[in-house]
């Protein structure tokens, strides 16, 4: 279990961990521990909100650092997948062509455009997050997005037999991994509902709607999922959950 935990953090974060041997038995439960990377990001986001409140730091600086924080922790691995998927879909080629484009290490103009729009919108949405309770709901979205992403990795059809994702899926103990992801999903949703019922419910609904959208488009465009598609889903679910929290809070304020 400890070696699987280290594998998860070594692959999906830049957090220093003990070096372990890269073999399948050390990755058996790695995807099950994937949500803990989100817990670290969420914890740092809450800490940053507290620091900003204590030091009277403005919303723009809070929002800019909040958008930058996940990239610092993860090294941008999921944004890389987001960019690859956008480049592939912009090609309007067949499934094989799209998979080839996703494997290309170069970034295209469409990916750059979508990435800029994503980061601008994410920063703008973070600028509307004021309270600590709202920040906590947003922080829990990092756990929920990774729980759903890990769940899809072991339950959805794969678009190809190789790749980084399959190096974690093949050795995974699927029943235990699914159970671990479901536990994290339940904990993150219930805790969000405890802090702010309406915003927590809105975030959960947004995440599951993006999940349905992800499955439909992944099967339609690529014939299944890949590591890049899981990264794309993670980024899309996080920004839609953030938007759901912000707009639900504003709507509730009207009443």
Short mmCIF file of C-alpha atoms in Angstrom, two decimals:
data_model
loop_
_atom_site.label_atom_id
_atom_site.label_comp_id
_atom_site.label_asym_id
_atom_site.label_seq_id
_atom_site.Cartn_x
_atom_site.Cartn_y
_atom_site.Cartn_z
CA UNK A 1 0.00 0.00 0.00
CA UNK A 2 2.78 2.44 0.90
CA UNK A 3 4.64 1.72 -2.33
CA UNK A 4 1.41 2.28 -4.30
CA UNK A 5 0.91 5.57 -2.46
CA UNK A 6 4.43 6.64 -3.40
CA UNK A 7 3.83 5.58 -7.02
CA UNK A 8 0.70 7.73 -7.21
CA UNK A 9 2.48 10.83 -5.89
CA UNK A 10 5.62 10.24 -7.96
CA UNK A 11 3.55 9.98 -11.15
CA UNK A 12 0.85 12.58 -10.59
CA UNK A 13 2.64 15.21 -8.51
CA UNK A 14 5.98 16.88 -7.95
CA UNK A 15 5.83 16.29 -4.20
CA UNK A 16 9.05 14.61 -3.01
CA UNK A 17 8.49 10.96 -2.09
CA UNK A 18 10.76 7.99 -1.33
CA UNK A 19 12.10 6.47 -4.53
CA UNK A 20 10.67 3.02 -5.24
CA UNK A 21 11.26 0.44 -7.92
CA UNK A 22 9.12 0.91 -11.03
CA UNK A 23 7.33 -2.43 -11.18
CA UNK A 24 3.72 -3.52 -11.42
CA UNK A 25 3.27 -4.76 -7.85
CA UNK A 26 4.21 -1.28 -6.62
CA UNK A 27 1.37 0.25 -8.68
CA UNK A 28 -1.42 -2.15 -7.69
CA UNK A 29 -3.37 0.45 -5.67
CA UNK A 30 -1.78 3.63 -7.07
CA UNK A 31 -4.94 4.87 -8.80
CA UNK A 32 -6.83 4.39 -5.55
CA UNK A 33 -4.49 6.87 -3.86
CA UNK A 34 -4.70 9.37 -6.74
CA UNK A 35 -7.36 11.52 -4.96
CA UNK A 36 -4.90 12.23 -2.14
CA UNK A 37 -2.93 14.41 -4.56
CA UNK A 38 -6.11 16.46 -4.87
CA UNK A 39 -6.39 16.58 -1.09
CA UNK A 40 -2.93 18.18 -0.93
CA UNK A 41 -3.89 20.78 -3.54
CA UNK A 42 -7.14 21.49 -1.72
CA UNK A 43 -5.36 21.86 1.61
CA UNK A 44 -2.89 24.34 0.11
CA UNK A 45 -5.76 26.30 -1.45
CA UNK A 46 -7.47 26.64 1.94
CA UNK A 47 -4.18 27.69 3.52
CA UNK A 48 -3.69 30.32 0.80
CA UNK A 49 -7.23 31.66 1.38
CA UNK A 50 -6.46 32.02 5.10
CA UNK A 51 -3.15 33.80 4.39
CA UNK A 52 -4.85 36.19 1.95
CA UNK A 53 -7.56 37.00 4.48
CA UNK A 54 -5.07 37.60 7.30
CA UNK A 55 -2.76 39.79 5.19
CA UNK A 56 -5.59 41.58 3.34
CA UNK A 57 -4.28 40.34 -0.01
CA UNK A 58 -6.55 41.30 -2.92
CA UNK A 59 -8.73 38.92 -4.88
CA UNK A 60 -6.73 39.15 -8.09
CA UNK A 61 -3.55 37.91 -6.43
CA UNK A 62 -5.52 35.22 -4.60
CA UNK A 63 -7.13 34.06 -7.84
CA UNK A 64 -3.90 34.09 -9.86
CA UNK A 65 -2.05 32.01 -7.28
CA UNK A 66 -5.05 29.69 -6.86
CA UNK A 67 -5.01 28.92 -10.59
CA UNK A 68 -1.23 28.44 -10.48
CA UNK A 69 -1.26 26.20 -7.40
CA UNK A 70 -2.40 22.90 -9.05
CA UNK A 71 0.23 23.34 -11.75
CA UNK A 72 2.95 23.72 -9.13
CA UNK A 73 1.84 20.55 -7.32
CA UNK A 74 1.24 18.38 -10.39
CA UNK A 75 3.81 19.80 -12.78
CA UNK A 76 1.01 20.43 -15.31
CA UNK A 77 0.60 16.77 -16.26
CA UNK A 78 -3.19 17.07 -16.56
CA UNK A 79 -3.05 20.34 -18.50
CA UNK A 80 -0.73 18.57 -20.92
CA UNK A 81 -3.47 16.00 -21.55
CA UNK A 82 -6.02 18.80 -21.88
CA UNK A 83 -3.91 20.42 -24.59
CA UNK A 84 -3.30 17.15 -26.45
CA UNK A 85 -7.01 16.34 -26.56
CA UNK A 86 -7.91 19.82 -27.84
CA UNK A 87 -5.33 19.54 -30.60
CA UNK A 88 -6.63 16.11 -31.58
CA UNK A 89 -10.27 17.18 -31.69
CA UNK A 90 -9.42 20.30 -33.68
CA UNK A 91 -8.01 18.09 -36.46
CA UNK A 92 -11.44 16.60 -37.27
CA UNK A 93 -9.60 13.45 -38.37
CA UNK A 94 -10.66 9.86 -37.79
CA UNK A 95 -10.05 8.05 -34.49
CA UNK A 96 -6.65 6.78 -35.56
CA UNK A 97 -5.50 10.24 -36.67
CA UNK A 98 -6.66 11.80 -33.40
CA UNK A 99 -4.79 9.22 -31.35
CA UNK A 100 -1.64 9.92 -33.37
CA UNK A 101 -1.96 13.66 -32.74
CA UNK A 102 -2.35 13.07 -29.01
CA UNK A 103 0.90 11.11 -29.03
CA UNK A 104 2.75 14.01 -30.70
CA UNK A 105 4.83 15.88 -28.07
CA UNK A 106 4.42 19.21 -29.90
CA UNK A 107 1.65 21.65 -29.02
CA UNK A 108 -0.63 23.10 -31.67
CA UNK A 109 -2.26 26.50 -31.99
CA UNK A 110 -5.70 25.24 -30.98
CA UNK A 111 -4.31 23.84 -27.74
CA UNK A 112 -2.64 27.17 -26.94
CA UNK A 113 -5.87 29.07 -27.56
CA UNK A 114 -7.94 26.69 -25.40
CA UNK A 115 -5.32 26.72 -22.64
CA UNK A 116 -5.28 30.54 -22.50
CA UNK A 117 -9.08 30.66 -22.37
CA UNK A 118 -9.12 28.00 -19.65
CA UNK A 119 -6.62 29.76 -17.39
CA UNK A 120 -8.27 33.17 -17.86
CA UNK A 121 -11.70 31.77 -17.01
CA UNK A 122 -10.34 29.82 -14.06
CA UNK A 123 -8.62 32.90 -12.64
CA UNK A 124 -11.78 34.98 -13.14
CA UNK A 125 -13.89 32.39 -11.31
CA UNK A 126 -11.41 32.16 -8.43
CA UNK A 127 -11.64 35.94 -8.05
CA UNK A 128 -15.26 35.41 -6.96
CA UNK A 129 -14.34 32.98 -4.16
CA UNK A 130 -14.30 34.98 -0.92
CA UNK A 131 -15.31 32.89 2.08
CA UNK A 132 -13.39 30.05 3.69
CA UNK A 133 -16.40 27.74 3.44
CA UNK A 134 -16.70 28.32 -0.29
CA UNK A 135 -12.96 27.74 -0.63
CA UNK A 136 -13.37 24.43 1.22
CA UNK A 137 -16.02 23.28 -1.27
CA UNK A 138 -13.74 24.22 -4.16
CA UNK A 139 -10.81 22.48 -2.43
CA UNK A 140 -12.83 19.25 -2.19
CA UNK A 141 -13.46 19.39 -5.93
CA UNK A 142 -9.79 18.46 -6.46
CA UNK A 143 -10.45 15.21 -4.58
CA UNK A 144 -13.71 14.51 -6.42
CA UNK A 145 -12.23 15.15 -9.88
CA UNK A 146 -9.36 12.74 -9.24
CA UNK A 147 -11.66 10.13 -7.73
CA UNK A 148 -13.87 10.18 -10.82
CA UNK A 149 -10.86 10.24 -13.13
CA UNK A 150 -9.35 7.20 -11.40
CA UNK A 151 -12.70 5.44 -11.49
CA UNK A 152 -13.06 5.96 -15.23
CA UNK A 153 -9.50 4.74 -15.79
CA UNK A 154 -10.31 1.28 -14.42
CA UNK A 155 -13.93 0.98 -15.59
CA UNK A 156 -14.13 2.65 -19.02
CA UNK A 157 -12.94 1.03 -22.24
CA UNK A 158 -9.41 1.93 -23.23
CA UNK A 159 -8.76 3.45 -26.66
CA UNK A 160 -5.35 1.75 -26.94
CA UNK A 161 -3.48 -1.10 -25.34
CA UNK A 162 -0.33 0.86 -24.45
CA UNK A 163 0.48 4.17 -22.85
CA UNK A 164 1.21 5.56 -19.40
CA UNK A 165 -2.35 5.08 -18.20
CA UNK A 166 -2.29 1.38 -18.97
CA UNK A 167 0.90 0.98 -16.93
CA UNK A 168 -1.29 1.86 -13.93
CA UNK A 169 -4.53 0.19 -15.05
CA UNK A 170 -3.14 -3.23 -15.98
CA UNK A 171 -1.57 -4.04 -12.59
CA UNK A 172 -4.42 -2.40 -10.65
CA UNK A 173 -6.49 -4.49 -8.25
CA UNK A 174 -9.71 -3.27 -9.84
CA UNK A 175 -12.21 -4.10 -7.09
CA UNK A 176 -10.15 -2.49 -4.35
CA UNK A 177 -9.33 0.49 -6.56
CA UNK A 178 -13.01 1.05 -7.38
CA UNK A 179 -13.89 0.74 -3.69
CA UNK A 180 -11.21 3.29 -2.75
CA UNK A 181 -12.42 5.74 -5.40
CA UNK A 182 -16.04 5.38 -4.28
CA UNK A 183 -15.03 6.07 -0.67
CA UNK A 184 -13.22 9.25 -1.72
CA UNK A 185 -16.23 10.28 -3.85
CA UNK A 186 -18.63 9.84 -0.94
CA UNK A 187 -16.34 11.62 1.53
CA UNK A 188 -15.71 14.60 -0.77
CA UNK A 189 -19.39 15.07 -1.65
CA UNK A 190 -20.67 14.63 1.92
CA UNK A 191 -18.05 17.04 3.29
CA UNK A 192 -18.94 19.62 0.62
CA UNK A 193 -22.62 19.31 1.53
CA UNK A 194 -21.71 19.80 5.18
CA UNK A 195 -19.85 23.07 4.49
CA UNK A 196 -22.33 24.49 1.98
CA UNK A 197 -25.28 22.29 0.91
CA UNK A 198 -26.32 24.17 -2.24
CA UNK A 199 -22.83 24.82 -3.55
CA UNK A 200 -21.72 21.28 -2.68
CA UNK A 201 -24.69 19.77 -4.49
CA UNK A 202 -24.12 22.01 -7.51
CA UNK A 203 -20.45 20.99 -7.69
CA UNK A 204 -21.32 17.29 -7.50
CA UNK A 205 -23.98 17.60 -10.21
CA UNK A 206 -21.56 19.51 -12.45
CA UNK A 207 -18.89 16.82 -11.98
CA UNK A 208 -21.23 13.99 -12.91
CA UNK A 209 -22.58 15.87 -15.94
CA UNK A 210 -19.02 16.37 -17.19
CA UNK A 211 -18.41 12.66 -16.52
CA UNK A 212 -21.33 11.69 -18.80
CA UNK A 213 -20.09 14.15 -21.43
CA UNK A 214 -16.56 12.74 -21.11
CA UNK A 215 -17.65 9.15 -21.68
CA UNK A 216 -19.82 10.03 -24.67
CA UNK A 217 -17.22 12.16 -26.45
CA UNK A 218 -14.29 9.85 -25.62
CA UNK A 219 -16.06 6.81 -27.07
CA UNK A 220 -17.32 8.79 -30.07
CA UNK A 221 -14.07 10.54 -30.98
CA UNK A 222 -11.42 8.07 -29.81
CA UNK A 223 -13.10 4.71 -29.24
CA UNK A 224 -12.34 4.81 -25.51
CA UNK A 225 -10.23 6.68 -22.99
CA UNK A 226 -6.51 7.40 -22.69
CA UNK A 227 -4.33 9.11 -20.11
CA UNK A 228 -4.69 12.40 -22.02
CA UNK A 229 -8.47 12.09 -21.99
CA UNK A 230 -8.44 11.45 -18.25
CA UNK A 231 -6.40 14.64 -17.86
CA UNK A 232 -8.86 16.53 -20.07
CA UNK A 233 -11.76 15.27 -17.96
CA UNK A 234 -10.03 16.24 -14.73
CA UNK A 235 -9.44 19.80 -15.92
CA UNK A 236 -12.95 20.21 -17.32
CA UNK A 237 -14.64 18.81 -14.24
CA UNK A 238 -12.64 21.13 -11.98
CA UNK A 239 -13.50 24.31 -13.86
CA UNK A 240 -17.16 23.36 -14.19
CA UNK A 241 -17.36 22.55 -10.48
CA UNK A 242 -15.72 25.90 -9.70
CA UNK A 243 -18.23 27.68 -11.94
CA UNK A 244 -21.13 25.78 -10.36
CA UNK A 245 -20.02 26.81 -6.86
CA UNK A 246 -19.57 30.48 -7.82
CA UNK A 247 -22.86 30.88 -9.68
CA UNK A 248 -24.85 28.90 -7.12
CA UNK A 249 -23.50 31.13 -4.37
CA UNK A 250 -24.43 34.26 -6.35
CA UNK A 251 -27.91 32.89 -7.09
CA UNK A 252 -28.48 32.00 -3.45
CA UNK A 253 -27.44 35.54 -2.44
CA UNK A 254 -30.31 36.92 -4.50
CA UNK A 255 -32.79 35.10 -2.30
#
